[in-house]
Short mmCIF file of C-alpha atoms in Angstrom, two decimals:
data_model
loop_
_atom_site.label_atom_id
_atom_site.label_comp_id
_atom_site.label_asym_id
_atom_site.label_seq_id
_atom_site.Cartn_x
_atom_site.Cartn_y
_atom_site.Cartn_z
CA UNK A 1 102.25 86.08 148.14
CA UNK A 2 105.07 83.96 146.28
CA UNK A 3 105.52 87.00 144.23
CA UNK A 4 106.13 89.22 147.26
CA UNK A 5 108.36 86.74 148.93
CA UNK A 6 110.41 86.74 145.49
CA UNK A 7 110.59 90.61 145.42
CA UNK A 8 111.77 90.59 149.11
CA UNK A 9 114.19 87.76 148.58
CA UNK A 10 115.47 89.76 145.23
CA UNK A 11 115.81 93.03 147.42
CA UNK A 12 117.82 91.07 150.16
CA UNK A 13 120.09 89.42 147.90
CA UNK A 14 120.79 92.86 146.18
CA UNK A 15 121.42 94.54 149.51
CA UNK A 16 123.75 91.57 150.72
CA UNK A 17 125.56 91.90 147.15
CA UNK A 18 126.09 95.61 147.58
CA UNK A 19 127.19 95.14 151.14
CA UNK A 20 129.93 92.71 150.25
CA UNK A 21 131.10 94.93 147.34
CA UNK A 22 131.40 97.77 149.75
CA UNK A 23 133.13 95.67 152.62
CA UNK A 24 135.60 94.11 149.99
CA UNK A 25 135.80 97.42 147.90
CA UNK A 26 139.63 96.78 147.68
CA UNK A 27 139.34 93.44 146.02
CA UNK A 28 136.39 94.75 143.65
CA UNK A 29 138.91 97.40 142.58
CA UNK A 30 141.65 94.90 141.78
CA UNK A 31 139.15 92.73 139.65
CA UNK A 32 138.03 96.04 137.97
CA UNK A 33 141.57 97.19 136.98
CA UNK A 34 142.52 93.69 136.01
CA UNK A 35 139.43 93.76 133.82
CA UNK A 36 140.50 97.10 132.04
CA UNK A 37 143.96 95.73 131.49
CA UNK A 38 142.63 92.66 130.10
CA UNK A 39 140.49 94.67 127.80
CA UNK A 40 143.62 96.81 126.61
CA UNK A 41 145.67 93.57 126.26
CA UNK A 42 143.26 91.20 124.50
CA UNK A 43 143.77 92.68 121.05
CA UNK A 44 147.55 91.99 121.59
CA UNK A 45 147.02 88.51 122.67
CA UNK A 46 145.03 87.69 119.44
CA UNK A 47 147.76 89.33 117.25
CA UNK A 48 150.37 87.01 119.02
CA UNK A 49 148.15 84.25 118.84
CA UNK A 50 148.20 84.66 115.02
CA UNK A 51 151.88 84.26 114.70
CA UNK A 52 153.07 80.85 112.97
CA UNK A 53 156.30 79.41 112.13
CA UNK A 54 156.04 76.63 109.43
CA UNK A 55 153.56 74.49 111.01
CA UNK A 56 154.11 75.69 114.37
CA UNK A 57 151.50 78.07 116.06
CA UNK A 58 152.16 80.38 119.15
CA UNK A 59 150.90 79.02 122.05
CA UNK A 60 148.13 80.71 123.92
CA UNK A 61 149.87 80.76 127.10
CA UNK A 62 152.85 82.07 125.57
CA UNK A 63 151.00 84.91 123.95
CA UNK A 64 149.52 85.92 127.25
CA UNK A 65 152.95 85.81 128.93
CA UNK A 66 154.28 88.07 126.02
CA UNK A 67 151.42 90.55 126.21
CA UNK A 68 151.63 90.80 130.13
CA UNK A 69 155.36 91.34 130.03
CA UNK A 70 154.91 94.28 127.24
CA UNK A 71 152.35 95.75 129.59
CA UNK A 72 154.47 95.54 132.81
CA UNK A 73 157.50 97.09 130.62
CA UNK A 74 155.44 99.91 129.54
CA UNK A 75 154.17 100.87 133.03
CA UNK A 76 157.63 100.12 134.45
CA UNK A 77 159.20 102.42 132.05
CA UNK A 78 156.84 105.27 133.29
CA UNK A 79 158.14 104.68 136.81
CA UNK A 80 161.84 104.63 135.84
CA UNK A 81 161.27 107.98 133.65
CA UNK A 82 159.22 109.77 136.20
CA UNK A 83 159.93 108.88 139.62
CA UNK A 84 163.65 110.63 139.38
CA UNK A 85 162.05 113.60 137.80
CA UNK A 86 159.51 113.86 140.50
CA UNK A 87 162.27 113.43 143.11
CA UNK A 88 164.36 116.08 141.40
CA UNK A 89 161.04 118.42 141.34
CA UNK A 90 160.73 117.84 145.33
CA UNK A 91 164.40 119.20 145.64
CA UNK A 92 163.61 121.93 143.45
CA UNK A 93 160.85 123.23 145.71
CA UNK A 94 163.05 122.38 148.90
CA UNK A 95 165.84 124.88 147.46
CA UNK A 96 163.42 127.80 146.96
CA UNK A 97 164.36 130.86 149.25
CA UNK A 98 160.91 131.75 150.63
CA UNK A 99 162.54 134.57 152.88
CA UNK A 100 163.68 136.19 149.55
CA UNK A 101 160.51 135.43 147.81
CA UNK A 102 158.49 137.26 150.52
CA UNK A 103 160.61 140.33 150.33
CA UNK A 104 160.07 140.66 146.60
CA UNK A 105 156.37 140.41 146.79
CA UNK A 106 155.90 142.35 150.09
CA UNK A 107 154.57 145.33 148.55
CA UNK A 108 151.72 143.58 146.78
CA UNK A 109 151.06 141.43 149.80
CA UNK A 110 150.56 144.61 151.96
CA UNK A 111 147.74 145.64 149.12
CA UNK A 112 146.14 142.29 149.22
CA UNK A 113 146.52 142.06 153.13
CA UNK A 114 144.53 145.46 153.47
CA UNK A 115 141.78 144.20 151.33
CA UNK A 116 141.37 140.88 153.39
CA UNK A 117 141.33 142.81 156.52
CA UNK A 118 138.82 145.23 155.37
CA UNK A 119 136.48 142.30 154.47
CA UNK A 120 137.40 140.40 157.78
CA UNK A 121 138.91 137.60 156.02
CA UNK A 122 142.13 137.76 157.72
CA UNK A 123 142.21 138.35 161.70
CA UNK A 124 143.72 141.54 162.87
CA UNK A 125 146.36 139.62 164.58
CA UNK A 126 147.57 137.85 161.44
CA UNK A 127 149.81 139.00 158.46
CA UNK A 128 149.34 137.61 154.97
CA UNK A 129 153.22 137.28 154.73
CA UNK A 130 153.53 135.06 157.63
CA UNK A 131 150.49 132.96 156.77
CA UNK A 132 151.93 132.32 153.17
CA UNK A 133 155.40 131.53 154.58
CA UNK A 134 153.89 128.88 157.07
CA UNK A 135 152.07 127.34 154.25
CA UNK A 136 154.99 127.20 151.84
CA UNK A 137 157.10 125.81 154.72
CA UNK A 138 154.61 122.87 155.16
CA UNK A 139 154.45 122.50 151.37
CA UNK A 140 158.54 121.99 151.64
CA UNK A 141 158.41 119.53 154.42
CA UNK A 142 155.77 117.49 152.81
CA UNK A 143 157.57 117.17 149.39
CA UNK A 144 161.06 116.68 150.87
CA UNK A 145 162.78 113.46 149.51
CA UNK A 146 162.75 112.14 153.13
CA UNK A 147 159.18 112.67 153.98
CA UNK A 148 158.19 111.19 150.32
CA UNK A 149 160.40 108.14 151.01
CA UNK A 150 158.87 107.49 154.57
CA UNK A 151 155.52 108.04 152.96
CA UNK A 152 156.21 105.48 150.31
CA UNK A 153 157.52 102.80 152.80
CA UNK A 154 154.02 103.47 154.79
CA UNK A 155 152.05 101.92 151.97
CA UNK A 156 154.61 99.76 149.99
CA UNK A 157 153.09 96.64 151.80
CA UNK A 158 149.60 97.29 150.46
CA UNK A 159 150.63 98.45 147.06
CA UNK A 160 152.90 95.29 146.70
CA UNK A 161 149.75 93.29 147.55
CA UNK A 162 147.64 95.29 145.03
CA UNK A 163 150.16 95.10 142.05
CA UNK A 164 150.67 91.17 142.49
CA UNK A 165 146.69 90.98 142.83
CA UNK A 166 146.22 92.93 139.66
CA UNK A 167 148.92 90.99 137.65
CA UNK A 168 147.59 87.83 138.91
CA UNK A 169 144.13 88.29 137.96
CA UNK A 170 145.07 90.06 134.79
CA UNK A 171 146.94 87.05 133.38
CA UNK A 172 144.02 84.58 134.04
CA UNK A 173 141.47 87.08 132.50
CA UNK A 174 143.95 87.30 129.50
CA UNK A 175 144.54 83.62 129.26
CA UNK A 176 140.76 82.71 129.43
CA UNK A 177 138.67 85.53 127.85
CA UNK A 178 135.59 83.71 129.00
CA UNK A 179 136.47 83.63 132.55
CA UNK A 180 134.96 86.70 133.50
CA UNK A 181 131.85 85.99 131.34
CA UNK A 182 131.31 82.54 133.15
CA UNK A 183 131.83 83.96 136.48
CA UNK A 184 128.99 86.51 135.94
CA UNK A 185 126.60 83.93 134.08
CA UNK A 186 126.69 81.64 137.26
CA UNK A 187 124.42 84.28 138.56
CA UNK A 188 122.10 84.91 135.70
CA UNK A 189 118.57 83.15 135.57
CA UNK A 190 118.44 80.64 132.96
CA UNK A 191 115.59 82.66 130.82
CA UNK A 192 117.81 85.64 130.83
CA UNK A 193 120.89 83.87 129.61
CA UNK A 194 120.83 84.81 126.03
CA UNK A 195 120.23 88.46 126.74
CA UNK A 196 123.32 88.39 129.38
CA UNK A 197 125.55 86.71 126.72
CA UNK A 198 124.56 89.59 124.21
CA UNK A 199 125.12 92.29 126.70
CA UNK A 200 128.64 90.68 128.03
CA UNK A 201 129.72 90.32 124.49
CA UNK A 202 128.88 93.75 123.29
CA UNK A 203 130.41 95.32 126.39
CA UNK A 204 133.68 93.57 125.87
CA UNK A 205 133.79 94.74 122.26
CA UNK A 206 133.01 98.22 122.78
CA UNK A 207 134.97 98.75 126.20
CA UNK A 208 138.03 97.16 124.52
CA UNK A 209 137.97 99.87 121.75
CA UNK A 210 137.33 102.51 124.44
CA UNK A 211 140.17 101.81 126.78
CA UNK A 212 142.60 101.27 124.00
CA UNK A 213 141.66 104.37 122.55
CA UNK A 214 141.83 106.31 125.86
CA UNK A 215 145.20 104.81 126.21
CA UNK A 216 146.24 106.34 122.93
CA UNK A 217 144.76 109.64 123.75
CA UNK A 218 146.63 109.94 126.96
CA UNK A 219 149.94 109.09 125.31
CA UNK A 220 149.24 111.57 122.56
CA UNK A 221 148.34 114.29 124.98
CA UNK A 222 151.60 113.50 127.08
CA UNK A 223 153.61 113.60 123.97
CA UNK A 224 151.94 116.82 122.83
CA UNK A 225 152.35 118.78 125.82
CA UNK A 226 155.84 117.57 126.62
CA UNK A 227 157.08 118.29 123.08
CA UNK A 228 155.41 121.74 123.13
CA UNK A 229 156.96 122.67 126.60
CA UNK A 230 160.17 121.38 125.48
CA UNK A 231 160.30 123.67 122.28
CA UNK A 232 159.86 126.85 124.61
CA UNK A 233 162.52 125.57 127.06
CA UNK A 234 160.10 125.02 130.13
CA UNK A 235 161.66 123.08 133.09
CA UNK A 236 160.22 119.69 133.83
CA UNK A 237 158.32 119.68 130.71
CA UNK A 238 158.29 115.93 130.67
CA UNK A 239 156.93 115.79 134.19
CA UNK A 240 154.35 118.64 133.33
CA UNK A 241 153.49 116.54 130.17
CA UNK A 242 152.86 113.36 131.89
CA UNK A 243 150.71 114.65 134.52
CA UNK A 244 148.59 116.77 131.91
CA UNK A 245 148.04 113.55 129.87
CA UNK A 246 147.20 111.68 132.86
CA UNK A 247 144.64 114.38 133.86
CA UNK A 248 142.95 113.95 130.53
CA UNK A 249 141.31 110.88 131.78
CA UNK A 250 138.95 113.22 133.52
CA UNK A 251 136.59 114.60 130.96
CA UNK A 252 136.61 118.47 130.41
CA UNK A 253 137.95 119.37 133.93
CA UNK A 254 141.21 117.19 133.24
CA UNK A 255 142.73 119.60 131.11
CA UNK A 256 142.19 122.54 133.63
CA UNK A 257 143.49 120.48 136.57
CA UNK A 258 146.47 119.61 134.55
CA UNK A 259 147.11 122.98 133.46
CA UNK A 260 146.88 124.29 137.01
CA UNK A 261 149.43 121.71 138.34
CA UNK A 262 151.60 122.53 135.21
CA UNK A 263 151.71 126.12 136.17
CA UNK A 264 152.63 125.45 139.85
CA UNK A 265 155.28 123.11 138.64
CA UNK A 266 156.73 125.91 136.24
CA UNK A 267 156.42 128.55 138.85
CA UNK A 268 158.39 126.55 141.51
CA UNK A 269 161.34 126.06 138.91
CA UNK A 270 161.31 129.65 138.41
CA UNK A 271 161.26 130.49 142.06
CA UNK A 272 164.04 127.83 142.68
CA UNK A 273 166.35 129.78 140.21
CA UNK A 274 165.46 133.07 141.74
CA UNK A 275 163.77 134.03 138.27
CA UNK A 276 160.66 135.70 139.81
CA UNK A 277 160.06 137.91 136.84
CA UNK A 278 159.68 135.13 134.53
CA UNK A 279 156.99 133.38 136.39
CA UNK A 280 154.16 135.22 134.43
CA UNK A 281 155.62 134.58 131.04
CA UNK A 282 156.18 130.73 132.02
CA UNK A 283 152.56 130.36 133.14
CA UNK A 284 151.38 131.78 130.16
CA UNK A 285 153.31 129.54 127.97
CA UNK A 286 152.27 126.49 129.87
CA UNK A 287 148.44 127.68 129.64
CA UNK A 288 148.95 128.19 125.87
CA UNK A 289 150.49 124.77 125.39
CA UNK A 290 147.71 123.12 127.13
CA UNK A 291 144.95 125.23 125.33
CA UNK A 292 146.45 123.91 121.93
CA UNK A 293 146.78 120.53 123.08
CA UNK A 294 143.30 120.44 124.48
CA UNK A 295 142.13 121.81 121.01
CA UNK A 296 143.74 119.02 119.08
CA UNK A 297 142.35 116.81 121.75
CA UNK A 298 138.82 117.95 121.29
CA UNK A 299 138.65 118.37 117.37
CA UNK A 300 140.69 115.24 116.44
CA UNK A 301 141.41 112.72 119.21
CA UNK A 302 138.02 112.62 121.12
CA UNK A 303 135.60 112.30 117.94
CA UNK A 304 137.86 109.53 116.44
CA UNK A 305 137.90 107.55 120.01
CA UNK A 306 134.01 108.03 120.86
CA UNK A 307 132.76 107.68 117.23
CA UNK A 308 134.63 104.31 116.52
CA UNK A 309 134.56 102.80 120.22
CA UNK A 310 131.53 103.56 122.14
CA UNK A 311 129.40 104.75 118.87
CA UNK A 312 127.88 107.65 120.73
CA UNK A 313 127.32 111.31 119.56
CA UNK A 314 129.60 114.02 121.14
CA UNK A 315 126.48 115.90 122.60
CA UNK A 316 125.21 112.47 124.16
CA UNK A 317 128.94 112.13 125.69
CA UNK A 318 128.71 115.79 126.91
CA UNK A 319 125.39 115.40 128.64
CA UNK A 320 126.04 112.20 130.10
CA UNK A 321 129.38 113.56 131.61
CA UNK A 322 127.83 116.68 133.03
CA UNK A 323 125.03 114.48 134.84
CA UNK A 324 127.59 111.78 136.20
CA UNK A 325 129.80 114.84 137.30
CA UNK A 326 126.73 116.46 139.25
CA UNK A 327 125.79 112.96 140.58
CA UNK A 328 129.27 111.71 141.80
CA UNK A 329 132.04 114.41 141.09
CA UNK A 330 135.23 113.51 139.33
CA UNK A 331 134.95 109.84 140.00
CA UNK A 332 131.51 109.98 138.15
CA UNK A 333 132.84 111.70 135.15
CA UNK A 334 135.63 109.18 134.72
CA UNK A 335 133.31 106.32 134.77
CA UNK A 336 130.60 108.26 132.86
CA UNK A 337 131.31 106.70 129.31
CA UNK A 338 131.79 103.10 130.13
CA UNK A 339 128.70 103.28 132.45
CA UNK A 340 126.81 104.84 129.70
CA UNK A 341 128.09 102.37 127.23
CA UNK A 342 126.96 99.38 129.56
CA UNK A 343 123.53 100.99 130.08
CA UNK A 344 123.03 101.40 126.35
CA UNK A 345 123.73 97.73 125.74
CA UNK A 346 121.37 96.62 128.47
CA UNK A 347 118.75 98.74 127.05
CA UNK A 348 119.27 97.52 123.64
CA UNK A 349 118.42 93.89 124.77
CA UNK A 350 115.52 94.55 127.28
CA UNK A 351 113.78 97.63 125.55
CA UNK A 352 114.62 97.25 122.03
CA UNK A 353 111.11 98.32 121.10
CA UNK A 354 111.38 101.88 122.30
CA UNK A 355 111.74 104.53 119.90
CA UNK A 356 114.30 106.33 122.36
CA UNK A 357 116.39 103.18 122.83
CA UNK A 358 116.39 102.37 119.06
CA UNK A 359 117.93 105.97 118.45
CA UNK A 360 120.47 105.92 121.21
CA UNK A 361 121.66 102.32 120.30
CA UNK A 362 121.22 102.38 116.42
CA UNK A 363 125.14 102.22 115.87
CA UNK A 364 125.83 99.52 118.63
#
């Protein structure tokens, strides 16, 4: 009877916990983002802590402030560089002469329209040219500087609260690296404290390496793509490189999404200049640069990151990402590696006698 009551009580507590996580999901996101930033910044804090001048040692709080300032400067520099570029791209799109573009591709559209009408994909009272023109006009209206500014004002308040919350939490996570640990240990039964302590210690160690490695991978991809496109004289090379590198946080699908966005940006640049004949060559150059950068990423960057950070075989990572993608789509793919790392650490603590667990966790 007591066991049943404990089981029911445990299930109720779990359900209540899940409800609070869902209800306060924005706060949970702030905590997780701050946790990731603290993982990335902790090695820098330790470097500053080691700085000494004669008999004076760098105060820990100053080390945390310096680390936080450096992280904010890096993030701010991205905004200072890319917001004007994005605004310029919006102006480029708004300057496209869609009527002239429609005239240039009218013959091709008629052939496509005939096929769509034959297969009943297009209604008999519709024309493909008008439909495309309407959609492009909507795109222009959506990407005009005025619309972007209005949308930015719309969520400026919530963004400010989010940024302040993340900075505030990150500071305290960096200042007291045991704060997160102590907060979790409050809820751990006494008999499992040793296991929980080992899990949290290994998780911090491996995920810190992973997020630092992932940050370096993203920056490397941004640099490779931007330089490659600049060599070939592609307009908006830095913007395409930035977005392409950022998309790299999505395993396997990220480069495809990044290349697609890059081709769209490159094509709109050619359209705005009236260089309709160059759209094909520009698109091929962008796809080629993304392909080369992705090969470097797959054969050089990723093996270094995964082998030295999460200590997992590439085949393991591939299968885990596929399963996570099937279960939860793109968010699942992004969280697959950190989630799998935590699961392996937990399994090592509680199922260390299993042959499978021994094999999967032998390098942790």
